[in-house]
PDB file of C-alpha atoms in Angstrom:
ATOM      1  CA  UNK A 370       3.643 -17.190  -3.507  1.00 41.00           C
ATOM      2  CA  UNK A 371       6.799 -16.053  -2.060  1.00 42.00           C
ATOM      3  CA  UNK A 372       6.723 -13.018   0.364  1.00 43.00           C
ATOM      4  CA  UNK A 373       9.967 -10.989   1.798  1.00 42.00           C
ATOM      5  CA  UNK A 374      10.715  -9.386   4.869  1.00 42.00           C
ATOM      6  CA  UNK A 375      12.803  -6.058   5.360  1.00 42.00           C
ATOM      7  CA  UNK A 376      15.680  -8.577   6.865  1.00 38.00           C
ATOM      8  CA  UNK A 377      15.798 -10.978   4.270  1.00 47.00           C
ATOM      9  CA  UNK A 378      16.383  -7.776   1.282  1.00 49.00           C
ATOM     10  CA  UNK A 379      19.248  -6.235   1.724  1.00 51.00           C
ATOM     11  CA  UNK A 380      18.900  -2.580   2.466  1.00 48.00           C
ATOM     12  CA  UNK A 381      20.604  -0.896  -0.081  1.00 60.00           C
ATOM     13  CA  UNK A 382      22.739  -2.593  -3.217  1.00 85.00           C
ATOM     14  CA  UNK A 383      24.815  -0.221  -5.078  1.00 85.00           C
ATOM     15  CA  UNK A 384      27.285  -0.893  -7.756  1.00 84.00           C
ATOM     16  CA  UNK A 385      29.126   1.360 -10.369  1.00 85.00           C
ATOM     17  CA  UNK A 386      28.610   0.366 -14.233  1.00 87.00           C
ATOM     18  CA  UNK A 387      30.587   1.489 -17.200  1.00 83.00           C
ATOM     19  CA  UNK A 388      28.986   4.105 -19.232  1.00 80.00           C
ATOM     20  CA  UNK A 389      27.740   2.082 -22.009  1.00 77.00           C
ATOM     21  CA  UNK A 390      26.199  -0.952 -22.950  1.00 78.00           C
ATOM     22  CA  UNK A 391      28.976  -2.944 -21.198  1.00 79.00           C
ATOM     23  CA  UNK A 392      27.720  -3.005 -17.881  1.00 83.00           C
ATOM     24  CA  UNK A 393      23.997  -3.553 -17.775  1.00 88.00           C
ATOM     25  CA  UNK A 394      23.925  -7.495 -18.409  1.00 88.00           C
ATOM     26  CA  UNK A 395      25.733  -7.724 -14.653  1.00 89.00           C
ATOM     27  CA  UNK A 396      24.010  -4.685 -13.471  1.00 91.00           C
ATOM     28  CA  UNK A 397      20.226  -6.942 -14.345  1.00 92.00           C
ATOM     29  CA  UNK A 398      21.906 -10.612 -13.517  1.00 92.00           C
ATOM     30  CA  UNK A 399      23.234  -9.055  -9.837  1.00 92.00           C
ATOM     31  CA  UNK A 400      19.799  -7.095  -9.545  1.00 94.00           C
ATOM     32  CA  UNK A 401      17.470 -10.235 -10.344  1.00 93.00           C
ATOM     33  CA  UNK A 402      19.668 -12.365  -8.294  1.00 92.00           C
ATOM     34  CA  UNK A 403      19.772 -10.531  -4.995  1.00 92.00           C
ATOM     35  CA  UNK A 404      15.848  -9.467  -5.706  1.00 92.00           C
ATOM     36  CA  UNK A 405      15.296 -13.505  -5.779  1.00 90.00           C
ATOM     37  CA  UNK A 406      17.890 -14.285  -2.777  1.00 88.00           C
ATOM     38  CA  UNK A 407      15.894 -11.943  -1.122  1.00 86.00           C
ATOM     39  CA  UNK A 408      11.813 -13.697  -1.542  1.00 86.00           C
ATOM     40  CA  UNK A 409      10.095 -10.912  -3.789  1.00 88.00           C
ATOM     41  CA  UNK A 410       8.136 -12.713  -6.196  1.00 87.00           C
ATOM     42  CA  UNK A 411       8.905 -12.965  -9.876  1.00 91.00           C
ATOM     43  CA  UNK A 412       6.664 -10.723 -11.471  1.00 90.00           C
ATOM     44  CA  UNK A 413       8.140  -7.505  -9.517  1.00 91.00           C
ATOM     45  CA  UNK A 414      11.730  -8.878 -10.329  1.00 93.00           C
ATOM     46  CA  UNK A 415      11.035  -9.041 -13.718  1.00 93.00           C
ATOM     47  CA  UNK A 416       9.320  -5.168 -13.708  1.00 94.00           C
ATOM     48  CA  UNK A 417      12.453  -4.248 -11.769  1.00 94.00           C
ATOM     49  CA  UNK A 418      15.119  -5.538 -14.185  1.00 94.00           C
ATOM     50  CA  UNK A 419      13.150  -4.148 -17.131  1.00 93.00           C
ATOM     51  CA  UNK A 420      13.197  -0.919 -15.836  1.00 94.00           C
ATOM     52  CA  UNK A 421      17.017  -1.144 -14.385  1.00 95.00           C
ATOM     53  CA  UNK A 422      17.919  -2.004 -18.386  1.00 92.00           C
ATOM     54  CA  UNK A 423      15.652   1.164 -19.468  1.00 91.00           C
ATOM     55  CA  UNK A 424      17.486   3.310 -16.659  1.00 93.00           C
ATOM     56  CA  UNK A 425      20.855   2.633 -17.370  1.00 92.00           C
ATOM     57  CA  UNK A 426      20.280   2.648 -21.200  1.00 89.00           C
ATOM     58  CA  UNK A 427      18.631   6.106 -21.130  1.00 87.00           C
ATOM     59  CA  UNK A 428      21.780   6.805 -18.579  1.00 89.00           C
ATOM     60  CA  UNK A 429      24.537   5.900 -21.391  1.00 86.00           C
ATOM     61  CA  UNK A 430      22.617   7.742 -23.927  1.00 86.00           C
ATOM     62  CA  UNK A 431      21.359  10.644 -22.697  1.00 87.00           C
ATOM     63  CA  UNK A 432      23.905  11.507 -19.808  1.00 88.00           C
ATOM     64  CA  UNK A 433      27.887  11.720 -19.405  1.00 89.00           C
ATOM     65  CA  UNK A 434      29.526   9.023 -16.744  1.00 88.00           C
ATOM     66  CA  UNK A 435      30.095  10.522 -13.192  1.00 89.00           C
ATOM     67  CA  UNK A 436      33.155  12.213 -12.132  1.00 79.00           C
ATOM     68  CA  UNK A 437      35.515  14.187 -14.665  1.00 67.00           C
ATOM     69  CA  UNK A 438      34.738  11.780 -17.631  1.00 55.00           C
ATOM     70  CA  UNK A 439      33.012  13.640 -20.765  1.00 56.00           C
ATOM     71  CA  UNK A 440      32.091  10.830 -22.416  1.00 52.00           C
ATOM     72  CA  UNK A 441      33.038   6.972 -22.435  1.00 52.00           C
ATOM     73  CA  UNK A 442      35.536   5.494 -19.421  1.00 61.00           C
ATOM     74  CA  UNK A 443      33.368   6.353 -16.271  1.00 78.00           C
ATOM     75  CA  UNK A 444      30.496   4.781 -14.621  1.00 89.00           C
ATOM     76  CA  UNK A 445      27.008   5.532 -13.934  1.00 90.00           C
ATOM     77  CA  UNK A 446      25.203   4.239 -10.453  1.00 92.00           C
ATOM     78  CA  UNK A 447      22.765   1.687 -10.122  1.00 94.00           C
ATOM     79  CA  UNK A 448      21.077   1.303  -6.841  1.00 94.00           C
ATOM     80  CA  UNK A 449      18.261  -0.960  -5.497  1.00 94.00           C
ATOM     81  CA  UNK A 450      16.568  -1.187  -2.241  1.00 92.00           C
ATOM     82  CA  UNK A 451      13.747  -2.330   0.035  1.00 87.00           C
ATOM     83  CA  UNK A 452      12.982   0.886   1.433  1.00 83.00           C
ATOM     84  CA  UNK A 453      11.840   0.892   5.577  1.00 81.00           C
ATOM     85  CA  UNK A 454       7.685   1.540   3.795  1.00 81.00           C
ATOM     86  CA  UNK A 455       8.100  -1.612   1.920  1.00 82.00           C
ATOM     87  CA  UNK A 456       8.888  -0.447  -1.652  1.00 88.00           C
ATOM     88  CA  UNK A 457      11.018  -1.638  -3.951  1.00 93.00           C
ATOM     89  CA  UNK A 458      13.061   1.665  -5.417  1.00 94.00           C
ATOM     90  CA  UNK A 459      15.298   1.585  -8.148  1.00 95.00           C
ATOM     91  CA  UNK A 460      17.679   4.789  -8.920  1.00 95.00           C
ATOM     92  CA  UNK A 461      20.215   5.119 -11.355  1.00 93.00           C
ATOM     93  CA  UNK A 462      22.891   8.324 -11.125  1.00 93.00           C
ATOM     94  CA  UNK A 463      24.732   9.911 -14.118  1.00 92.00           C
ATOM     95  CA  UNK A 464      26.778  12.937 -14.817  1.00 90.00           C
ATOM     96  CA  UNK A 465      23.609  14.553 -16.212  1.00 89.00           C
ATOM     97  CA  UNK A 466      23.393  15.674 -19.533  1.00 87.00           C
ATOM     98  CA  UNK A 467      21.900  18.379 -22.005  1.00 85.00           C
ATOM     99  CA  UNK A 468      18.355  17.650 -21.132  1.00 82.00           C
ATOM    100  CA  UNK A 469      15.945  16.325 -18.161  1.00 80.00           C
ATOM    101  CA  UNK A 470      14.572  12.723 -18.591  1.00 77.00           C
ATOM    102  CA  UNK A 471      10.855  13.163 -19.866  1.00 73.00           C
ATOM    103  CA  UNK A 472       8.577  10.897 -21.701  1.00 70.00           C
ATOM    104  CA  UNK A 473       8.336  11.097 -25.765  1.00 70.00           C
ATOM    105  CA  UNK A 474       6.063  10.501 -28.000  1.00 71.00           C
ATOM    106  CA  UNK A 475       8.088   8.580 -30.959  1.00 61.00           C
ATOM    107  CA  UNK A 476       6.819   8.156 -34.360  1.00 68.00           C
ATOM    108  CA  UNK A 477       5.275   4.077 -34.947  1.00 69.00           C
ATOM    109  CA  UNK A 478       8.543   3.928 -37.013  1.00 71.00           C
ATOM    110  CA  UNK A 479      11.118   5.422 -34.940  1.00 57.00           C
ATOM    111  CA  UNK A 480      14.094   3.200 -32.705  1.00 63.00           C
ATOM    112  CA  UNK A 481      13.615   4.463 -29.373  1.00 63.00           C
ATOM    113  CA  UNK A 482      12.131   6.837 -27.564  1.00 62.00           C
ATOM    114  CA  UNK A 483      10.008   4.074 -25.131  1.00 71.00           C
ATOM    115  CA  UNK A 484      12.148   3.783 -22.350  1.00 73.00           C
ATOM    116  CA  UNK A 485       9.805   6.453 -19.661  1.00 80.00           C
ATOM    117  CA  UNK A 486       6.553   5.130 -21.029  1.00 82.00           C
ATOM    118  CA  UNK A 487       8.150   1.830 -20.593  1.00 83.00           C
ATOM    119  CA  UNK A 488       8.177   2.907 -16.740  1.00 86.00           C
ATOM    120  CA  UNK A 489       5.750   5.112 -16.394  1.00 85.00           C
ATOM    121  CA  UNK A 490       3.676   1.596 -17.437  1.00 86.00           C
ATOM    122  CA  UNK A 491       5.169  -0.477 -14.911  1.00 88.00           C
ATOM    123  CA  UNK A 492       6.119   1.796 -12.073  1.00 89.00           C
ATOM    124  CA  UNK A 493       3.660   3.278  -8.999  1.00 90.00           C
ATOM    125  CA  UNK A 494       6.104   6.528  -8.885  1.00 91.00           C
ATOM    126  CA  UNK A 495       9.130   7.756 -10.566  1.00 89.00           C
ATOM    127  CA  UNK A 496      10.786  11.332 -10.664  1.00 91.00           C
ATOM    128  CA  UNK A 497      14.292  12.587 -11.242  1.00 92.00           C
ATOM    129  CA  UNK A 498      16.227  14.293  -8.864  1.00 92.00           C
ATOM    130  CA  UNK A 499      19.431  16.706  -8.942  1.00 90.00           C
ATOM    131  CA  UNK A 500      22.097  17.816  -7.146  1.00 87.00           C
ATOM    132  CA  UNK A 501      25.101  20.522  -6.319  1.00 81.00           C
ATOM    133  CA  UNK A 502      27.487  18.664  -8.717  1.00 84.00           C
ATOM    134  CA  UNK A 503      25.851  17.952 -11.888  1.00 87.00           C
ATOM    135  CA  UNK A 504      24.613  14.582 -10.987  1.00 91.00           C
ATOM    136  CA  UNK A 505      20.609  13.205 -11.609  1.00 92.00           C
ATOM    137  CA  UNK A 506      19.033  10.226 -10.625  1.00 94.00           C
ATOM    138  CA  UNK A 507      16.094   8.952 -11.963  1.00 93.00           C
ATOM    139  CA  UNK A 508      14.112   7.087  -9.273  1.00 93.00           C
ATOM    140  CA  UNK A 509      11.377   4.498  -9.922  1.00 93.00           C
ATOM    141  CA  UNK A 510       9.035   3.128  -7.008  1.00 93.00           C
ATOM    142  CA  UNK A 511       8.864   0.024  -8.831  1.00 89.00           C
ATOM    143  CA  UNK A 512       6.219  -1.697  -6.371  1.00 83.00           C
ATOM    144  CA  UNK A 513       5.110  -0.421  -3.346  1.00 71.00           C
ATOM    145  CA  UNK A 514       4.133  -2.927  -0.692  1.00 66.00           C
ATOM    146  CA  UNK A 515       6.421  -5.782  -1.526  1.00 64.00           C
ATOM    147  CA  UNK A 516       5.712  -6.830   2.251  1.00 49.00           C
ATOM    148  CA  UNK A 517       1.800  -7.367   1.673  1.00 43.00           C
ATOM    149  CA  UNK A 518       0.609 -10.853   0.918  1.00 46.00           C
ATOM    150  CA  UNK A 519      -0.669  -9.649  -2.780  1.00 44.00           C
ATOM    151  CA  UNK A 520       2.777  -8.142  -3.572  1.00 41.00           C
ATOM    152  CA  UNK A 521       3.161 -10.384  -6.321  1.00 42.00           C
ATOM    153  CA  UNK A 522      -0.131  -9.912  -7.767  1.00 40.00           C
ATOM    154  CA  UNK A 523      -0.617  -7.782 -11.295  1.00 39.00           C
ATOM    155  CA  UNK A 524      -1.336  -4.508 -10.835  1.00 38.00           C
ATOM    156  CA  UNK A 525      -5.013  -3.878 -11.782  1.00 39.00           C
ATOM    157  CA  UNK A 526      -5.420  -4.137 -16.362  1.00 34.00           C
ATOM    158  CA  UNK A 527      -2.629  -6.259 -16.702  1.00 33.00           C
ATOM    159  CA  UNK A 528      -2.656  -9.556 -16.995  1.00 33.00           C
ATOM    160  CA  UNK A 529      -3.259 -12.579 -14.520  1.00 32.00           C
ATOM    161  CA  UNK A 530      -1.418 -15.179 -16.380  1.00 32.00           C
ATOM    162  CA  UNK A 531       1.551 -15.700 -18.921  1.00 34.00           C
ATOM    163  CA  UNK A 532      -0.441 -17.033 -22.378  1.00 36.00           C
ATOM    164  CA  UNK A 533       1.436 -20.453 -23.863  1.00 40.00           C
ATOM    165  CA  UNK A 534       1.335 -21.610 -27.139  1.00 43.00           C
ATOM    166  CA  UNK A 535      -1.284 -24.393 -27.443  1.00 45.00           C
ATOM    167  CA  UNK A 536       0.791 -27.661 -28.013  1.00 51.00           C
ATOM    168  CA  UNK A 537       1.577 -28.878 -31.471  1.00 50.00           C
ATOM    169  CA  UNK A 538      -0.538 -31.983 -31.325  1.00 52.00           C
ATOM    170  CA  UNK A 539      -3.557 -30.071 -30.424  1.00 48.00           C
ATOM    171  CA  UNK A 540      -2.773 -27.932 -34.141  1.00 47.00           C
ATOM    172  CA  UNK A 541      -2.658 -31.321 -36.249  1.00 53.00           C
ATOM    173  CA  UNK A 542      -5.952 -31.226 -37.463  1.00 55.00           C
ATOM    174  CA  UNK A 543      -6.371 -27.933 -38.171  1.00 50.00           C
ATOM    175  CA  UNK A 544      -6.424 -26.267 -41.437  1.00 54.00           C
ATOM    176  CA  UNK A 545      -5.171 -22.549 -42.571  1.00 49.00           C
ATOM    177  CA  UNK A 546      -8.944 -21.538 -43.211  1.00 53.00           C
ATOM    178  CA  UNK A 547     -10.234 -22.795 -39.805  1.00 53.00           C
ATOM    179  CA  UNK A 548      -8.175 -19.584 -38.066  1.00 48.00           C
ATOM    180  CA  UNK A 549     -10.750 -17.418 -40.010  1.00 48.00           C
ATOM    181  CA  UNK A 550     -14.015 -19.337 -39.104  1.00 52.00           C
ATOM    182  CA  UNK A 551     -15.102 -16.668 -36.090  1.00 51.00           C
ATOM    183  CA  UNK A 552     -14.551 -13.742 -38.752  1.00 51.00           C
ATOM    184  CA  UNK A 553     -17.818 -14.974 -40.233  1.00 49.00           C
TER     185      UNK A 553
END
């Protein structure tokens, strides 16, 4: 299991990404690459990139780009750090918008609407914060404690282990009815 130290993370990575879908393939392949460069194990890299993509998504959607820009041609902020407690925060900063970030509660049938249950799922903390200019940030505690030795252990009710497909010669001999013969 790999562990990190505050040296080997670095202490802040920042970078500006266009307002719109453009950006947040680099923003997740820079994020997942420094997060490995820097030891944390996979499983919080992968929570941390999922909820970058949310973050940034629900940033181009919901909120304008920072600076003058009303919609279109500006950036949004994506941070990511190793704070001095040992926790792994993600933020992302916007121009704000017409409404606070807050979870829904879509409709079975609807397109969207996941992205803060998404994170409320996978995060220990998140909260948005505002300031003097217009700007918000949503910030997500996506682990806290990447320094302990169980870091890169599922959180309690998720699962242990990633579930493969049994292999195709093991399936040979099996029939369509025998996948109903514990429904008895």
């Amino acid at each position: 299991m790999a562990l990190v130290v505050a040296q080997e993370v670095p202490t802040s990575s920042s970078m500006a990404v266009p307002h719109g879908p453009a950006g947040v393939g680099e923003a997740r392949h820079r994020m997942r690459d420094q997060l490995r460069t820097g030891g944390l194990a996979e499983s919080v890299i992968d929570d941390a990139v999922l909820i970058l993509s949310e973050l940034l998504s629900n940033a181009c959607k919901h909120g304008r780009p920072l600076g003058d820009a009303l919609a279109g041609d500006g950036d949004v902020r994506a941070t990511w750090r190793v704070d001095a407690g040992g926790r792994l925060v993600v933020e992302v900063t916007d121009g704000g918008g017409p409404t606070r970030p807050a979870p829904a509660t879509p409709s079975v049938t609807a397109h969207g609407g996941r992205g803060l249950n998404i994170i409320t799922a996978l995060a220990d903390d998140w909260g948005v914060r505002d300031d003097a200019r217009g700007e918000v940030t949503v910030w997500v505690v996506v682990h806290d404690g990447v320094h302990d030795p169980d870091a890169g252990c599922p959180r309690a009710g998720f699962a242990t282990a990633r579930v493969a497909a049994p292999a195709r010669s093991a399936l040979r001999d099996l029939s369509f009815a025998d996948a109903f013969d514990d429904l008895d």
